[in-house]
JSON list of C-alpha atoms in Angstrom, two decimals:
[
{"chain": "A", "resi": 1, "resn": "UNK", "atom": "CA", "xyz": [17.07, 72.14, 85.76]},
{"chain": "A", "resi": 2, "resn": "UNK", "atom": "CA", "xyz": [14.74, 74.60, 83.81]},
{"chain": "A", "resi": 3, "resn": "UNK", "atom": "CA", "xyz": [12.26, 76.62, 85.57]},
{"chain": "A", "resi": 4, "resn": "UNK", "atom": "CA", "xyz": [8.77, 77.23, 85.08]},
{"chain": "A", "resi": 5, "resn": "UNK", "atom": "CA", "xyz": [5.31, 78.03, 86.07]},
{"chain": "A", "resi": 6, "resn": "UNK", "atom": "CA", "xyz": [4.46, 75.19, 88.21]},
{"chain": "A", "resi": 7, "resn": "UNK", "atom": "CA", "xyz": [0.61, 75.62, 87.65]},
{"chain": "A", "resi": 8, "resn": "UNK", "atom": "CA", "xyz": [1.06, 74.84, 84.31]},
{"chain": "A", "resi": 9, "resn": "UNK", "atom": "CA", "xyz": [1.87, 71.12, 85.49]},
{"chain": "A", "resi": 10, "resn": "UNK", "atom": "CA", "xyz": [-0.96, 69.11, 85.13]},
{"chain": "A", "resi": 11, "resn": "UNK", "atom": "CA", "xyz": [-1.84, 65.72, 87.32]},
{"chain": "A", "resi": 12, "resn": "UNK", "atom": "CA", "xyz": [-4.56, 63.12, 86.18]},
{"chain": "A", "resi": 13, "resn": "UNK", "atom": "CA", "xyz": [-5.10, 61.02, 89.01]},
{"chain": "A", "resi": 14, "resn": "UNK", "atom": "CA", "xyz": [-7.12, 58.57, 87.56]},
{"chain": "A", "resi": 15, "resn": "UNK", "atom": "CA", "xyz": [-3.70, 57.54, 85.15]},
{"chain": "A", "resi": 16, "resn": "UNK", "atom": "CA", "xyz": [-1.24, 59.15, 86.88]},
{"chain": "A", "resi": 17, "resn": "UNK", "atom": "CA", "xyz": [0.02, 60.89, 84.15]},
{"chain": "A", "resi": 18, "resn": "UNK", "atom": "CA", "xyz": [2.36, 64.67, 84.46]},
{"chain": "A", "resi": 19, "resn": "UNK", "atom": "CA", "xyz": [2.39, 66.90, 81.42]},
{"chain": "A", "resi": 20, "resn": "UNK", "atom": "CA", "xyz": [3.79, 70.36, 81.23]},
{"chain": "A", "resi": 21, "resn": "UNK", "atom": "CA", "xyz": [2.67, 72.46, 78.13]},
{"chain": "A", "resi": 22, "resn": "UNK", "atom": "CA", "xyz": [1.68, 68.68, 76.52]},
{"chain": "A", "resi": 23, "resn": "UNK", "atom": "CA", "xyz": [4.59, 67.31, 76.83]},
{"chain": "A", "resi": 24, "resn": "UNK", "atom": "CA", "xyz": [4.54, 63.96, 78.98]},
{"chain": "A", "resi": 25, "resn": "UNK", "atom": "CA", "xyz": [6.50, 63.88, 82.45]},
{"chain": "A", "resi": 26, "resn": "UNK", "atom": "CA", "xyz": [7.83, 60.76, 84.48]},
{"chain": "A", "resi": 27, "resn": "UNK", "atom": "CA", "xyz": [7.07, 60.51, 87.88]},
{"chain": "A", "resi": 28, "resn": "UNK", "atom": "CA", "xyz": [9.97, 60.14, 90.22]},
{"chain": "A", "resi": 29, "resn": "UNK", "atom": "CA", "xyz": [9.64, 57.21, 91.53]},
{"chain": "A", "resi": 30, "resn": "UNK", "atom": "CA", "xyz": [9.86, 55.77, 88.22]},
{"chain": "A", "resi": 31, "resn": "UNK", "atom": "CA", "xyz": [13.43, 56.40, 87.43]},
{"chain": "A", "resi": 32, "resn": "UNK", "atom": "CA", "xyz": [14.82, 55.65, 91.34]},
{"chain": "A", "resi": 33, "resn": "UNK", "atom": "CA", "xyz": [13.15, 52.00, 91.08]},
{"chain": "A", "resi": 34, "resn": "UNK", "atom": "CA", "xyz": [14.35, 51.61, 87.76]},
{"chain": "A", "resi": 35, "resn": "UNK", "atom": "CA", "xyz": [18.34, 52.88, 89.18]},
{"chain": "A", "resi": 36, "resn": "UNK", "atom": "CA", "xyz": [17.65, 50.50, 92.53]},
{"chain": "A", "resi": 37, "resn": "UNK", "atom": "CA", "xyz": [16.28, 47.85, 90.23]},
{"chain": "A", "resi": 38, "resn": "UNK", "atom": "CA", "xyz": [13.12, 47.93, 91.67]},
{"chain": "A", "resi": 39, "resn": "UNK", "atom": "CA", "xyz": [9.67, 46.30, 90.34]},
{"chain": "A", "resi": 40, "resn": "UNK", "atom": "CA", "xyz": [6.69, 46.15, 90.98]},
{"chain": "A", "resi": 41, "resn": "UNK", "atom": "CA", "xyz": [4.94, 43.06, 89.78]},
{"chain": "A", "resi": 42, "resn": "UNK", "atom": "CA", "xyz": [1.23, 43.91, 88.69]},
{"chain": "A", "resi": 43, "resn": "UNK", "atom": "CA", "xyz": [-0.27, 40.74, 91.52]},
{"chain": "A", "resi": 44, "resn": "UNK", "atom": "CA", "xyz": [-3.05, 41.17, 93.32]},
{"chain": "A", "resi": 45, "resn": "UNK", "atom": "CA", "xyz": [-1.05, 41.72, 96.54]},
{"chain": "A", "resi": 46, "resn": "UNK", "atom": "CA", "xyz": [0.74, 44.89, 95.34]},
{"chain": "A", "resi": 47, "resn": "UNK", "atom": "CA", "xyz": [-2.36, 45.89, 94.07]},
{"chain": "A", "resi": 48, "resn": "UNK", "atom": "CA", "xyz": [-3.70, 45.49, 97.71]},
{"chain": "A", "resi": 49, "resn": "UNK", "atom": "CA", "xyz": [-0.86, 47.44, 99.29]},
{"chain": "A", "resi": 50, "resn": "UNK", "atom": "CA", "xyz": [-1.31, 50.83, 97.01]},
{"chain": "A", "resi": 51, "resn": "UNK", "atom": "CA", "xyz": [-4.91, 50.84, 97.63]},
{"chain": "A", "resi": 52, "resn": "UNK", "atom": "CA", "xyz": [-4.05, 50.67, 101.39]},
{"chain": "A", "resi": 53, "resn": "UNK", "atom": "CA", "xyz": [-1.07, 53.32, 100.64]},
{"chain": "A", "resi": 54, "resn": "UNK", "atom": "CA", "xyz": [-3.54, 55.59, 98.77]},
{"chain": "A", "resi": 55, "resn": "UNK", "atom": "CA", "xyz": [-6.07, 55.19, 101.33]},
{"chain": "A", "resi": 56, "resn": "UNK", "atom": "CA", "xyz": [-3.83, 56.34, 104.45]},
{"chain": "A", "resi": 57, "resn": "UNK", "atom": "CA", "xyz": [-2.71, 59.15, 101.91]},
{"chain": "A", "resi": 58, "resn": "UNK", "atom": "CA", "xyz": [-6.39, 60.24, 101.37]},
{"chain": "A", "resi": 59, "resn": "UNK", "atom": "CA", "xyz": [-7.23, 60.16, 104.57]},
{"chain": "A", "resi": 60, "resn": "UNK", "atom": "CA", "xyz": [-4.15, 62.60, 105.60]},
{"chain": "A", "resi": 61, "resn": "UNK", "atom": "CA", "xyz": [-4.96, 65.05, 102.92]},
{"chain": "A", "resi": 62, "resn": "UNK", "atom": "CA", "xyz": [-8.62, 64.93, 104.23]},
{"chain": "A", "resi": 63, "resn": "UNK", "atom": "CA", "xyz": [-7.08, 66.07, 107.76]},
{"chain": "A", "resi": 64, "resn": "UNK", "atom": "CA", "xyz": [-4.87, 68.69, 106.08]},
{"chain": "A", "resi": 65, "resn": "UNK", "atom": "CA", "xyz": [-7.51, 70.25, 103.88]},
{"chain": "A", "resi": 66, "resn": "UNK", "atom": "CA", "xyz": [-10.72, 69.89, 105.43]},
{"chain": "A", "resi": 67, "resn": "UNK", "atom": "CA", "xyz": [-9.93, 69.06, 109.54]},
{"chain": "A", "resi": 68, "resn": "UNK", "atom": "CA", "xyz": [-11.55, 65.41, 108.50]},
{"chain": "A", "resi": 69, "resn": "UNK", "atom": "CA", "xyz": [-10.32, 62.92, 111.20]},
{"chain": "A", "resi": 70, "resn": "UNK", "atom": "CA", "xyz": [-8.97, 59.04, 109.57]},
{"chain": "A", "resi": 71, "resn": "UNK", "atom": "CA", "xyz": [-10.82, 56.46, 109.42]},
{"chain": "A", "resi": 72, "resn": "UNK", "atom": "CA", "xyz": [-7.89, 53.70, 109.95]},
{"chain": "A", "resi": 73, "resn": "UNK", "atom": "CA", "xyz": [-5.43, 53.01, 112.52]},
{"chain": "A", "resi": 74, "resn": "UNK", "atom": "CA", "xyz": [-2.89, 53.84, 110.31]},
{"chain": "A", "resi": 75, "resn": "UNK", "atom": "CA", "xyz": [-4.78, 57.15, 109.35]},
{"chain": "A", "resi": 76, "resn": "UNK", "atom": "CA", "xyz": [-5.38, 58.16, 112.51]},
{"chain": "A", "resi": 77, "resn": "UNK", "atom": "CA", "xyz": [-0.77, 57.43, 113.66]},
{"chain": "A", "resi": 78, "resn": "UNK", "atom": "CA", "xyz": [-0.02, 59.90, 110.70]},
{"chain": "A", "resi": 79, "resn": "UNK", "atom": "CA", "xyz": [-1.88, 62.62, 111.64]},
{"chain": "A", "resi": 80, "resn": "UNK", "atom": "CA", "xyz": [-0.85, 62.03, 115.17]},
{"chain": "A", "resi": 81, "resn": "UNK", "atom": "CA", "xyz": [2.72, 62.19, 114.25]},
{"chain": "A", "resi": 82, "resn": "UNK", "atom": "CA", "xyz": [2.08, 65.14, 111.99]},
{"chain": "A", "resi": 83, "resn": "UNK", "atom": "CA", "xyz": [0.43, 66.87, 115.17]},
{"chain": "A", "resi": 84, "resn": "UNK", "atom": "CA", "xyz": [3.65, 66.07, 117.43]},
{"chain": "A", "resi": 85, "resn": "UNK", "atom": "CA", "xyz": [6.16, 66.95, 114.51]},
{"chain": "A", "resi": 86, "resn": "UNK", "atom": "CA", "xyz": [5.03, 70.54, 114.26]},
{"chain": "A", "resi": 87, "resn": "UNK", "atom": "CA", "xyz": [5.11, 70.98, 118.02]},
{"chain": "A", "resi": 88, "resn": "UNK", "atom": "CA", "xyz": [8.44, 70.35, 117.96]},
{"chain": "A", "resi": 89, "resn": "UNK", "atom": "CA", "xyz": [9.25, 72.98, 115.34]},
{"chain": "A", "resi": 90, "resn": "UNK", "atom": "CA", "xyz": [7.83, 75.18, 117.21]},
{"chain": "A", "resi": 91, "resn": "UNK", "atom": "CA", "xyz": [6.33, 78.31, 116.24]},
{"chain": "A", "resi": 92, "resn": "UNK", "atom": "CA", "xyz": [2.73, 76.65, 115.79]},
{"chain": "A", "resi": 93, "resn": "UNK", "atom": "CA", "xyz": [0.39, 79.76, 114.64]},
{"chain": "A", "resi": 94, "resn": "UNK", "atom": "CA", "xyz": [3.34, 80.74, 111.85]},
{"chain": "A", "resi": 95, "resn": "UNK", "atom": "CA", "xyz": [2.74, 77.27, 110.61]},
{"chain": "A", "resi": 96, "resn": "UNK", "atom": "CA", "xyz": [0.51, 75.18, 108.28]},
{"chain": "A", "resi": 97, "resn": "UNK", "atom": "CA", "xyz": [0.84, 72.10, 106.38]},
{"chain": "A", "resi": 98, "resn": "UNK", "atom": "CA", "xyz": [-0.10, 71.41, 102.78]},
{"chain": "A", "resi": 99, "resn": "UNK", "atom": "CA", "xyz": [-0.98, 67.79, 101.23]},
{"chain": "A", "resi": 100, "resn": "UNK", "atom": "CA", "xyz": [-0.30, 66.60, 97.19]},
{"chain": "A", "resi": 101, "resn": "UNK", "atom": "CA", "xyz": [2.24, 69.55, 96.94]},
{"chain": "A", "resi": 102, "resn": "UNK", "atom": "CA", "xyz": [3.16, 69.18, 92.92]},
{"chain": "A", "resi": 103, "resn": "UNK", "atom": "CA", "xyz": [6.79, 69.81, 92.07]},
{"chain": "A", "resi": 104, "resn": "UNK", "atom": "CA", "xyz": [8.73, 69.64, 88.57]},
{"chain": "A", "resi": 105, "resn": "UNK", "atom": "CA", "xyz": [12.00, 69.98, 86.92]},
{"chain": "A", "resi": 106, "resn": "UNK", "atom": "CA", "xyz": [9.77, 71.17, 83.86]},
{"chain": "A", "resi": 107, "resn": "UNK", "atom": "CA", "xyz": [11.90, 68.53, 81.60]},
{"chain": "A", "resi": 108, "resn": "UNK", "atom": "CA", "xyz": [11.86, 65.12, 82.11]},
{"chain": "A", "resi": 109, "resn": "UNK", "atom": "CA", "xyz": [9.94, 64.81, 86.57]},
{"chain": "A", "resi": 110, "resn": "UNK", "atom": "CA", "xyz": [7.21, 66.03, 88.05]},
{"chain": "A", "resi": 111, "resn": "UNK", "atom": "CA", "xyz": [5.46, 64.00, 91.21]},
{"chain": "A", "resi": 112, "resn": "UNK", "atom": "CA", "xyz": [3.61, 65.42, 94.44]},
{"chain": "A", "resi": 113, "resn": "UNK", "atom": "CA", "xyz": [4.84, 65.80, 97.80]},
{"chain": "A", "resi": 114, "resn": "UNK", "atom": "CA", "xyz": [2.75, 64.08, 99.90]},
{"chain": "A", "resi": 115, "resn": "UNK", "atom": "CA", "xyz": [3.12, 66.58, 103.06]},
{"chain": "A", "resi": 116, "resn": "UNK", "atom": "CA", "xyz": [4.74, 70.10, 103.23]},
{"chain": "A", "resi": 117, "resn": "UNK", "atom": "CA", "xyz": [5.07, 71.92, 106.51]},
{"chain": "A", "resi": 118, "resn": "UNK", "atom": "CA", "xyz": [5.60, 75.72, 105.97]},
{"chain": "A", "resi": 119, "resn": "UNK", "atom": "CA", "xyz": [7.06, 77.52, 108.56]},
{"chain": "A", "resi": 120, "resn": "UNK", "atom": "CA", "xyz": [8.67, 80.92, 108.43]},
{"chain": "A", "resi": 121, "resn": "UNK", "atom": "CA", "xyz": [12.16, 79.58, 108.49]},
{"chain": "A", "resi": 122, "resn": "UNK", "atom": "CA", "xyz": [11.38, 77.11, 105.61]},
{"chain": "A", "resi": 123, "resn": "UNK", "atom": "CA", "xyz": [9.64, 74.49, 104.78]},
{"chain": "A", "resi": 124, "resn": "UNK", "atom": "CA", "xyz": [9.68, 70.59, 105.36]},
{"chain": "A", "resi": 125, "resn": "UNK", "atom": "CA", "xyz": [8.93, 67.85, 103.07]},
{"chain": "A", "resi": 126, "resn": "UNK", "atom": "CA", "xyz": [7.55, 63.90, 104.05]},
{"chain": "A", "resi": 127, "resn": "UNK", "atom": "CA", "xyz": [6.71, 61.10, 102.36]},
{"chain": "A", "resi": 128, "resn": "UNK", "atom": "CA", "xyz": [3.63, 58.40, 103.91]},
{"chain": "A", "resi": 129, "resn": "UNK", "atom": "CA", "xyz": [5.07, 54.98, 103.65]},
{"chain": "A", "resi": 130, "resn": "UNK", "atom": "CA", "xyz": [2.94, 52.14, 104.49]},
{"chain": "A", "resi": 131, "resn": "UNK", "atom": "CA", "xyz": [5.42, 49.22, 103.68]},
{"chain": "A", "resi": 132, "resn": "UNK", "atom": "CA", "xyz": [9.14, 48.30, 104.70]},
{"chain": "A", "resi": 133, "resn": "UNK", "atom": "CA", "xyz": [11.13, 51.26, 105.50]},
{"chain": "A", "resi": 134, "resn": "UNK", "atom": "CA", "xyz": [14.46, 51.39, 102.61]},
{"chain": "A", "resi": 135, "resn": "UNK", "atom": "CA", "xyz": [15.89, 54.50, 103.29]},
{"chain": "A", "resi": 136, "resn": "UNK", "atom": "CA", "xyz": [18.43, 54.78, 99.95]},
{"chain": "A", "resi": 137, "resn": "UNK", "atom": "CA", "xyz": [15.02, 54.44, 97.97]},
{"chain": "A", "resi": 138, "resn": "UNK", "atom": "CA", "xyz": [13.43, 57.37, 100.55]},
{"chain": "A", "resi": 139, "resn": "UNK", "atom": "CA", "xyz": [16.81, 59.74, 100.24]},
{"chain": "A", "resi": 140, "resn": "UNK", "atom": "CA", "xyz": [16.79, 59.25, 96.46]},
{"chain": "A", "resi": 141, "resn": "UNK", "atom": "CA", "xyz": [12.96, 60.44, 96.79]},
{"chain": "A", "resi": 142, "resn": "UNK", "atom": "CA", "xyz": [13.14, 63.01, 98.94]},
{"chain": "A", "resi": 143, "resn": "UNK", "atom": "CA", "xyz": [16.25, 64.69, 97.56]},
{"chain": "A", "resi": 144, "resn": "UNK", "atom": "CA", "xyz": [14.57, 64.73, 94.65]},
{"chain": "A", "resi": 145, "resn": "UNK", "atom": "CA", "xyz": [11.59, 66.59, 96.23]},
{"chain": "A", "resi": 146, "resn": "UNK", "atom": "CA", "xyz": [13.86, 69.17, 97.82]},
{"chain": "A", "resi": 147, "resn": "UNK", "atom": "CA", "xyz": [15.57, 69.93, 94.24]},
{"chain": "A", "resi": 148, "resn": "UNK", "atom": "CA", "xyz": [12.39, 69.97, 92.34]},
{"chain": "A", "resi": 149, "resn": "UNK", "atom": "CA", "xyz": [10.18, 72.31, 94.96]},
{"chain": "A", "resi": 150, "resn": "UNK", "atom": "CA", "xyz": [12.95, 74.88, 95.37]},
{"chain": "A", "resi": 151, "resn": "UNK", "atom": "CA", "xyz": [12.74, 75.05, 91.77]},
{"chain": "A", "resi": 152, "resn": "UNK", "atom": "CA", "xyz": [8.92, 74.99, 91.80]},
{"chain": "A", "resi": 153, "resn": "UNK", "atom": "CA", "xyz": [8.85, 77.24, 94.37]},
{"chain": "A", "resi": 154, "resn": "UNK", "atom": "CA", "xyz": [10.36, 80.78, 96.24]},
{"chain": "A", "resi": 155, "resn": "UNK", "atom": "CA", "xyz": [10.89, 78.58, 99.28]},
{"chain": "A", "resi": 156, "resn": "UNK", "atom": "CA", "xyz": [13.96, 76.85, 100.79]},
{"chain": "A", "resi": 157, "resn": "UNK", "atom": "CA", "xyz": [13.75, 73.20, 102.22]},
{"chain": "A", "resi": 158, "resn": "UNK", "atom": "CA", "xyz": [14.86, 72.63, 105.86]},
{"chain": "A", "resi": 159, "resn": "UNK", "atom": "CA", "xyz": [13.98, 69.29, 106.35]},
{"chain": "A", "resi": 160, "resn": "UNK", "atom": "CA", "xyz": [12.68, 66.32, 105.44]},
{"chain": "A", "resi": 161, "resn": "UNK", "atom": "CA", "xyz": [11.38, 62.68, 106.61]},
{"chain": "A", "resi": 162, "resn": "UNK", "atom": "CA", "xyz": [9.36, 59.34, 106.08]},
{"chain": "A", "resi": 163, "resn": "UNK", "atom": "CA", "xyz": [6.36, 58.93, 108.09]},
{"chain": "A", "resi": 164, "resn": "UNK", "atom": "CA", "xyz": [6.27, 55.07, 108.47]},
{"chain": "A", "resi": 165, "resn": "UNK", "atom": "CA", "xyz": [3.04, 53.23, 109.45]},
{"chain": "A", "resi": 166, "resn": "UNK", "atom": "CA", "xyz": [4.97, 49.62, 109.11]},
{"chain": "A", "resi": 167, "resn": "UNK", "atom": "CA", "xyz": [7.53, 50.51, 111.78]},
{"chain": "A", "resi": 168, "resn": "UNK", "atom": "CA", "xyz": [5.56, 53.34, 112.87]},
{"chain": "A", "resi": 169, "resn": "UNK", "atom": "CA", "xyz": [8.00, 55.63, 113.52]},
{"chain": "A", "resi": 170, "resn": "UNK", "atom": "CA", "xyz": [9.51, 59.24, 111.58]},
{"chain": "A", "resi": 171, "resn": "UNK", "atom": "CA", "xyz": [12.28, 58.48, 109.66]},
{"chain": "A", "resi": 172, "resn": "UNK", "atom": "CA", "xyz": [14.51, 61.69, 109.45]},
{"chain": "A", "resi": 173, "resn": "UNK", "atom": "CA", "xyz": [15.84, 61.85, 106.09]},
{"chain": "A", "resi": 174, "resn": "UNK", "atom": "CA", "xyz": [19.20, 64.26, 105.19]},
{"chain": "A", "resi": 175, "resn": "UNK", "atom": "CA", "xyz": [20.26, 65.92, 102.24]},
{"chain": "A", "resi": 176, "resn": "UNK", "atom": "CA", "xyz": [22.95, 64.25, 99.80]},
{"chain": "A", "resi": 177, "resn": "UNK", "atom": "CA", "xyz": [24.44, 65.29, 96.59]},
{"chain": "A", "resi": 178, "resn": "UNK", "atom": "CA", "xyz": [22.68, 67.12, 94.40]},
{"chain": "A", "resi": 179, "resn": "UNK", "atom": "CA", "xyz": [25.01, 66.12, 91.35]},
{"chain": "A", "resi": 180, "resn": "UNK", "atom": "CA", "xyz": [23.58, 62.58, 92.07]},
{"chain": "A", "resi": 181, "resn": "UNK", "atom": "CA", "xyz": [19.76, 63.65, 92.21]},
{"chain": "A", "resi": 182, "resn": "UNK", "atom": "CA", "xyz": [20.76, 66.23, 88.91]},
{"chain": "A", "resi": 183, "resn": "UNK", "atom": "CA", "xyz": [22.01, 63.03, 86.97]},
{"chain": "A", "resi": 184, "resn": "UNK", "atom": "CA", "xyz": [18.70, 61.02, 87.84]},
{"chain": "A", "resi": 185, "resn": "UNK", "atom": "CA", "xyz": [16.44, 63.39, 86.73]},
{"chain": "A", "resi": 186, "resn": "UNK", "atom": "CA", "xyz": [18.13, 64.01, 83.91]},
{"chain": "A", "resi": 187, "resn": "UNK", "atom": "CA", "xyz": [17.79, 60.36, 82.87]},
{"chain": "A", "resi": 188, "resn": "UNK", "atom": "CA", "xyz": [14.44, 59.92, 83.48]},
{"chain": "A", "resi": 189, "resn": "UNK", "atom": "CA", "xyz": [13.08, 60.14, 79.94]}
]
């Protein structure tokens, strides 16, 4: 994994498209569907459930960056959970969280972290899942987080976990090799 200057990483929402000094990058979640053999049929029904996902991720970067309270149910457990899960790391004033935190490997990945919580110790990362909780899918993801913002960034990762609005509960997720992570990157051309 190459480093770089992550600002140089460019996002366009509205075609969810990574480059990095023009060159094109893959999102992540590209290559672990494609290694789970994972698709996602273009039906109106998926289309349905990422509007919903995007909305409940709005709505918590809304809360992170502006103090904006949800709108939805869903919204509204999230930032709940978010609230409870940094009273329990402790250390509340020597905290913050950020939202749409972009990471790279600067070759082949780039994506953004939905949620980071910085605290002085480190930081932790979590991903908002509004549909049926698969947790080799979520370690793939997250792992791949952790390898790509400690390169992105002079920060070590702690922790990370799934906030899950379908089962509604925090799915703790743990670290696994990162010779397997390494490899999927690498292949995601």
């Amino acid at each position: 994994m190459q480093k770089g200057n992550i600002t140089q990483v460019e996002f366009n929402e509205d075609e969810h498209v990574y480059t990095y000094q023009g060159r094109l990058l893959n999102g992540v979640t590209s290559c672990i569907a494609r290694k789970l053999g994972k698709s996602f049929p273009k039906t109106t029904t998926v289309a349905l459930a990422c509007s919903y996902g995007s909305q409940i991720h709005k709505e918590s970067e809304r809360w992170i960056e502006e103090g904006l309270s949800p709108e939805t149910e869903n919204g509204k457990w999230v930032v709940d959970e978010l609230v409870e899960f940094r009273k329990k790391v402790g250390n509340i004033s020597a905290s913050k969280y950020s939202a749409e935190v972009r990471v790279s490997d600067f070759e082949n990945t780039a994506s953004n972290v939905d949620v980071v919580l910085h605290t002085p110790e480190g930081v932790f990362l979590a991903d908002i899942k509004t549909g049926q909780f698969d947790r080799h899918y979520c370690t793939l993801q997250l792992n791949a987080y952790r390898l790509m913002y400690e390169n992105s960034y002079d920060e070590k990762v702690i922790g990370m976990f799934v906030l899950n609005t379908k089962a509604k509960r925090l799915f703790r997720i743990f670290a696994c090799s990162d010779d397997e992570i390494l490899k999927l990157l690498e292949d995601n051309k």
